[in-house]
Tab-separated table of C-alpha atoms in Angstrom:
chain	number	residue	atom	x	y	z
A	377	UNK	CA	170.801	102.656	181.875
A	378	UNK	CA	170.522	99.072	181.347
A	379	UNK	CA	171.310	98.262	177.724
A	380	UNK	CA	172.587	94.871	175.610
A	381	UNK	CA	174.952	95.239	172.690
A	382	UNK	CA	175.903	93.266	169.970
A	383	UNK	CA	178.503	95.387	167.857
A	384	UNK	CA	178.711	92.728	164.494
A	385	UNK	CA	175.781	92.863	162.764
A	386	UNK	CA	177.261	89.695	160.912
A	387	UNK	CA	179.879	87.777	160.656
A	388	UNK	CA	181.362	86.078	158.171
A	389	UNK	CA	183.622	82.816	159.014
A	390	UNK	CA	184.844	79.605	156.749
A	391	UNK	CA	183.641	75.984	157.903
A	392	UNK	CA	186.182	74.746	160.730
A	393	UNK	CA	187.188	78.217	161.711
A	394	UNK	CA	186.614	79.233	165.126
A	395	UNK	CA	184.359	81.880	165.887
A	396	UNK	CA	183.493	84.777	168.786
A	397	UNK	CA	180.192	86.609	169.020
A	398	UNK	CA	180.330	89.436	170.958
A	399	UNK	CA	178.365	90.692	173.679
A	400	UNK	CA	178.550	93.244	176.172
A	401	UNK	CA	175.875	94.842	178.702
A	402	UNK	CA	175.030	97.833	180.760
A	403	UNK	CA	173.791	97.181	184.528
A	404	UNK	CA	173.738	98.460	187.911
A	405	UNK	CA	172.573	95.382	189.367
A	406	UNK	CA	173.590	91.652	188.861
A	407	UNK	CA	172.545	89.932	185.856
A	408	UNK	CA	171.569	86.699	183.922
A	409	UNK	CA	172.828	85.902	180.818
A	410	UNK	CA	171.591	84.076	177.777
A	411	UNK	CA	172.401	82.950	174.352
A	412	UNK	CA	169.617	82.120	172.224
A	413	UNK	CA	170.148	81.272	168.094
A	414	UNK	CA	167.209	81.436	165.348
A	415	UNK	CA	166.957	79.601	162.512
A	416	UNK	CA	165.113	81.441	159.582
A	417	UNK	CA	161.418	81.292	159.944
A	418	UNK	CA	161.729	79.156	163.583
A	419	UNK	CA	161.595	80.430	167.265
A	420	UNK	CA	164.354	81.006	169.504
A	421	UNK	CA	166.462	77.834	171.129
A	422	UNK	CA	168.494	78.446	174.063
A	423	UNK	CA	172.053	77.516	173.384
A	424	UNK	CA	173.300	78.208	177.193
A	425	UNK	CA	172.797	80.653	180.410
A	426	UNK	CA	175.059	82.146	182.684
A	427	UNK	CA	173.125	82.193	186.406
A	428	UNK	CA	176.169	81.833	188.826
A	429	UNK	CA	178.723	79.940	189.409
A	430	UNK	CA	181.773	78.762	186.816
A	431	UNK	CA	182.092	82.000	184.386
A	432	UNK	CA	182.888	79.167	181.305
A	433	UNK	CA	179.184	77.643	180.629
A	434	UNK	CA	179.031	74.967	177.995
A	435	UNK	CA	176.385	75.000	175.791
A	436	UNK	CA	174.454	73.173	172.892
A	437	UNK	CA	176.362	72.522	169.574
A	438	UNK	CA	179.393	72.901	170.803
A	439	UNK	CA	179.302	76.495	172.099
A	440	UNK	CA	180.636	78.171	174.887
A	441	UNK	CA	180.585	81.760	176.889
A	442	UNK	CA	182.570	82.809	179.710
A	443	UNK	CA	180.686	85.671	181.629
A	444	UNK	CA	183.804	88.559	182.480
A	445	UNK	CA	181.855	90.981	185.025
A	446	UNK	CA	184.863	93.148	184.862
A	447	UNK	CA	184.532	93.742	181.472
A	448	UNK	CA	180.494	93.380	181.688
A	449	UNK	CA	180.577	90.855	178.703
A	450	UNK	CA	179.320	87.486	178.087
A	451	UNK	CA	181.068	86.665	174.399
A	452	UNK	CA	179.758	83.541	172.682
A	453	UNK	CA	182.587	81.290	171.181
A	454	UNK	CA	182.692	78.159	169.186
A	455	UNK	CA	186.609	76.255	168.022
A	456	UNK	CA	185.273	74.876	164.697
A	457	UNK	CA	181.911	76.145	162.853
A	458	UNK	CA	179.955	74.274	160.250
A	459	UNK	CA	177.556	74.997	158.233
A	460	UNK	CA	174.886	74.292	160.159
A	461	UNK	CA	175.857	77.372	162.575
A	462	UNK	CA	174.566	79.548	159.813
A	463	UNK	CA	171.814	81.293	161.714
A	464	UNK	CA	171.071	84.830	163.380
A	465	UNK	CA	172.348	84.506	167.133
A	466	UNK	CA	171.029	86.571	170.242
A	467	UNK	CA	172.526	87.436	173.238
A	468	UNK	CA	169.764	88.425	176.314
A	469	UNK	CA	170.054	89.379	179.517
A	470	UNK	CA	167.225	89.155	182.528
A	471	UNK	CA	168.483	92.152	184.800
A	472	UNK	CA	167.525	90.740	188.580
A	473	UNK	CA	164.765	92.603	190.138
A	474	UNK	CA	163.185	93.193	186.610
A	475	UNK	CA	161.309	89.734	186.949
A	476	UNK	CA	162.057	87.387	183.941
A	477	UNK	CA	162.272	90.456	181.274
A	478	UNK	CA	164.416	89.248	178.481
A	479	UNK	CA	166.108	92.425	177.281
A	480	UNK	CA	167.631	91.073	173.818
A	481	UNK	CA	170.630	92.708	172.052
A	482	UNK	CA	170.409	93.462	168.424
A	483	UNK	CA	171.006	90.136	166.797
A	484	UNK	CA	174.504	88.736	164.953
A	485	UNK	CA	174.384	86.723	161.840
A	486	UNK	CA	176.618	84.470	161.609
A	487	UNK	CA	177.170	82.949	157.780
A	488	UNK	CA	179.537	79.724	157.672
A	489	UNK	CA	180.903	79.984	154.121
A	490	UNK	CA	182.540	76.775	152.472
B	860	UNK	CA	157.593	65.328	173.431
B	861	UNK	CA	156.529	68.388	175.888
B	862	UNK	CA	156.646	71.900	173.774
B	863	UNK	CA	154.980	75.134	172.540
B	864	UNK	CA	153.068	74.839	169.827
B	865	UNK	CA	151.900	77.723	167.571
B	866	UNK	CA	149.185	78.274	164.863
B	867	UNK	CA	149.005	78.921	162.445
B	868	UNK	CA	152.551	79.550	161.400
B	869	UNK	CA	151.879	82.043	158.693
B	870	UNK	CA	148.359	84.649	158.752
B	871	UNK	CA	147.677	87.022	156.400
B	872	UNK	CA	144.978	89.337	157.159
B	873	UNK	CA	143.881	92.978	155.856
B	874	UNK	CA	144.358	96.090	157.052
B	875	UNK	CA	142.217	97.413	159.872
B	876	UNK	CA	140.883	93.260	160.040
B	877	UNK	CA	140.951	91.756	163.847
B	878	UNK	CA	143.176	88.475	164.345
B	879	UNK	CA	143.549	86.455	166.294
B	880	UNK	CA	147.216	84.288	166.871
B	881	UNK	CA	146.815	81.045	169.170
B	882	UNK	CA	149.961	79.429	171.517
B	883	UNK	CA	149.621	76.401	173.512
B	884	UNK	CA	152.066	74.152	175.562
B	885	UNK	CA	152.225	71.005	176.972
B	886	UNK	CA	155.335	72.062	179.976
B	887	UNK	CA	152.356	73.088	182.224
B	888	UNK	CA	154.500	76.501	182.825
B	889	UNK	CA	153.097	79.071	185.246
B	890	UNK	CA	154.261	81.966	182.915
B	891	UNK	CA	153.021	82.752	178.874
B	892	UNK	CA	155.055	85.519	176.739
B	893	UNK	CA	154.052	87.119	173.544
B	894	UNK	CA	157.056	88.713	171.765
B	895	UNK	CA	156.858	90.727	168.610
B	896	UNK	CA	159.934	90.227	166.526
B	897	UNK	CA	159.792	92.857	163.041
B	898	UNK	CA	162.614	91.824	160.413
B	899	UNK	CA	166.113	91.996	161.071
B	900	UNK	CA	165.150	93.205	164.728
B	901	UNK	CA	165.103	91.378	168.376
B	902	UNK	CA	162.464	90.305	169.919
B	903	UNK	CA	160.243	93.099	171.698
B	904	UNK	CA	158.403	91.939	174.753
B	905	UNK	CA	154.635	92.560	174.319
B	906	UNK	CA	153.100	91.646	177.729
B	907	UNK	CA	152.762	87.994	180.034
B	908	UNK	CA	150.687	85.976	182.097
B	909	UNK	CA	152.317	84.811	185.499
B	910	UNK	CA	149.368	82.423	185.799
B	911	UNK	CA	145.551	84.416	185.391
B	912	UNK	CA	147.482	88.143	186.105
B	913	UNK	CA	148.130	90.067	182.927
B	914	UNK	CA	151.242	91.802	182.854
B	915	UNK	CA	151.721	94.482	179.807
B	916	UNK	CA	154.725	96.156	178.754
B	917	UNK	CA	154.373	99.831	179.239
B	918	UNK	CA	155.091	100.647	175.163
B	919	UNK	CA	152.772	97.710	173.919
B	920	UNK	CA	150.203	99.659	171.693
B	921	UNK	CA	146.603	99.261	173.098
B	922	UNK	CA	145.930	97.924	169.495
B	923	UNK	CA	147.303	94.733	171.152
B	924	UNK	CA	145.355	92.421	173.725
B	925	UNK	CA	145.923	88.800	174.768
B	926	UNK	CA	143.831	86.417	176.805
B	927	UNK	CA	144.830	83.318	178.786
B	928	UNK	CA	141.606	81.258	179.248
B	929	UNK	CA	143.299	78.198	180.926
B	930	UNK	CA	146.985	76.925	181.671
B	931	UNK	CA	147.802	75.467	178.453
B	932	UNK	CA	146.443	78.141	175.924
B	933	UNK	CA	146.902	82.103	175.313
B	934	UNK	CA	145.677	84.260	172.600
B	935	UNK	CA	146.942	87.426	170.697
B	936	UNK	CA	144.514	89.333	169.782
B	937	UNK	CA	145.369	92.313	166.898
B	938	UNK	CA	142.074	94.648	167.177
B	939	UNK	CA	143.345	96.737	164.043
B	940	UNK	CA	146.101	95.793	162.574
B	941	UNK	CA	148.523	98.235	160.460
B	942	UNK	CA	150.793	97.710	158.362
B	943	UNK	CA	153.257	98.344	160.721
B	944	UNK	CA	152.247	95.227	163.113
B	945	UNK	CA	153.442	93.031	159.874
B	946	UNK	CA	155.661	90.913	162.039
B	947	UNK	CA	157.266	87.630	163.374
B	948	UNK	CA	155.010	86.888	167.106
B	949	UNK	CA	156.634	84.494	169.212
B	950	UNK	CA	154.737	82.889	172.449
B	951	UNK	CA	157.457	81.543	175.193
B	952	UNK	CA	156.372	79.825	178.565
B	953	UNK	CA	158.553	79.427	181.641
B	954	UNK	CA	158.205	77.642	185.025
B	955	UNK	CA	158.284	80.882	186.931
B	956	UNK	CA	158.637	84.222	187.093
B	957	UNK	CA	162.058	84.251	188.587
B	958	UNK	CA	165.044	84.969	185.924
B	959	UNK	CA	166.663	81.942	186.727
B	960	UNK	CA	163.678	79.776	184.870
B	961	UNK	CA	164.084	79.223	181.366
B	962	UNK	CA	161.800	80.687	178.573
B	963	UNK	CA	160.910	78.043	175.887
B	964	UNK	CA	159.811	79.539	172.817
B	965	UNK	CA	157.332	78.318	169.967
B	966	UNK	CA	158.404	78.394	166.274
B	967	UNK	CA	156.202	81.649	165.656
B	968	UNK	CA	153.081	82.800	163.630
B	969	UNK	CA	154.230	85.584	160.519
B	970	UNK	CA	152.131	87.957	160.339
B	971	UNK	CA	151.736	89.578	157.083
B	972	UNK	CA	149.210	93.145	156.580
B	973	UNK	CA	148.044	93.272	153.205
């Protein structure tokens, strides 16, 4: 079954603290990865995708994911959060021959505490 | 700037009352999205428009209809809403059908069923 899961339903973290969101999928078939990250009451903005190439893709505000197909996950990191990071983050996958599906997994919020 | 626009950003309406939710974009993208997103959930696809063809998820309630009268506009259309369709609905547009194109979301209309 093809399935997306985000284990921390939240995560707590202090300003300038790294952080790691975790994400991990189920497929049969190859896959494209995407982090997304909602700001209360706003739409989704892409933070960065994982098509092919380099497994490390650089993203938006300072975030990065390396895509480990051994391990099937695509974990979203950042070296020093600020307060601004505070926001509910999603990690989607488009499984190929499924067209341009978004399957989305469960959500992680993310709270930057002083 | 080039972007999805949606309106109205909040709706009430009553129970059993039809409404209407309107998206439009200015990217000129092949492919429209409605997503319904309840609280503290991800994003559910609803159904798309690769161009004029209508594309609907096989769990999206018949309650739920959409039209697409030209490129830059598509409509959600709620026949009868319940309380249960009290929700977050986000449109997205994307070049192509292809997983590799990136979906660009609007800020989203809140529903709320009184």
């Amino acid at each position: 079954a093809q399935s997306v899961t985000q284990l921390d339903s939240q995560v707590p973290v202090f300003e300038e603290a790294p952080v790691e969101l975790r994400c991990n999928y189920s497929s049969s078939v190859s896959v494209y990865l995407f982090w997304y990250v909602q700001y209360p009451n706003q739409g989704l903005q892409l933070l960065l995708k994982y098509l092919s190439g380099s497994t490390l893709v650089k993203g938006i505000n300072g975030f990065e994911a390396e895509f480990n197909k051994s391990q099937t996950s695509f974990h979203l990191r950042k070296p020093s959060v600020h307060i601004s990071d505070t926001a509910e983050y999603f990690c989607a996958v488009i499984f190929t021959g499924g067209g341009n599906k978004l399957t989305f997994g469960t959500g992680t919020q993310l709270k930057v505490e002083l | 700037d080039a972007m999805v626009i949606q309106n109205p950003r909040y709706q009430v309406t009553q129970f059993g009352k039809p409404v209407t939710l309107s998206c439009s974009q200015t990217l000129n993208h092949n492919v429209m999205y409605w997503y319904q997103q309840k609280s503290s959930q991800a994003p559910k696809l609803l159904f798309h428009y690769y161009d004029k063809d209508f594309n609907n998820e096989a769990d999206t309630p018949d309650n739920f209809q959409s039209r697409r009268p030209n490129t830059s506009f598509c409509f959600l259309d709620i026949r009868s809403p319940g309380l249960g369709d009290a929700a977050m609905y986000l449109c997205a547009t994307s070049r192509g059908s292809s997983g590799k194109y990136e979906q660009y979301f609007g800020p989203g209309t809140r529903l709320t069923v009184t």
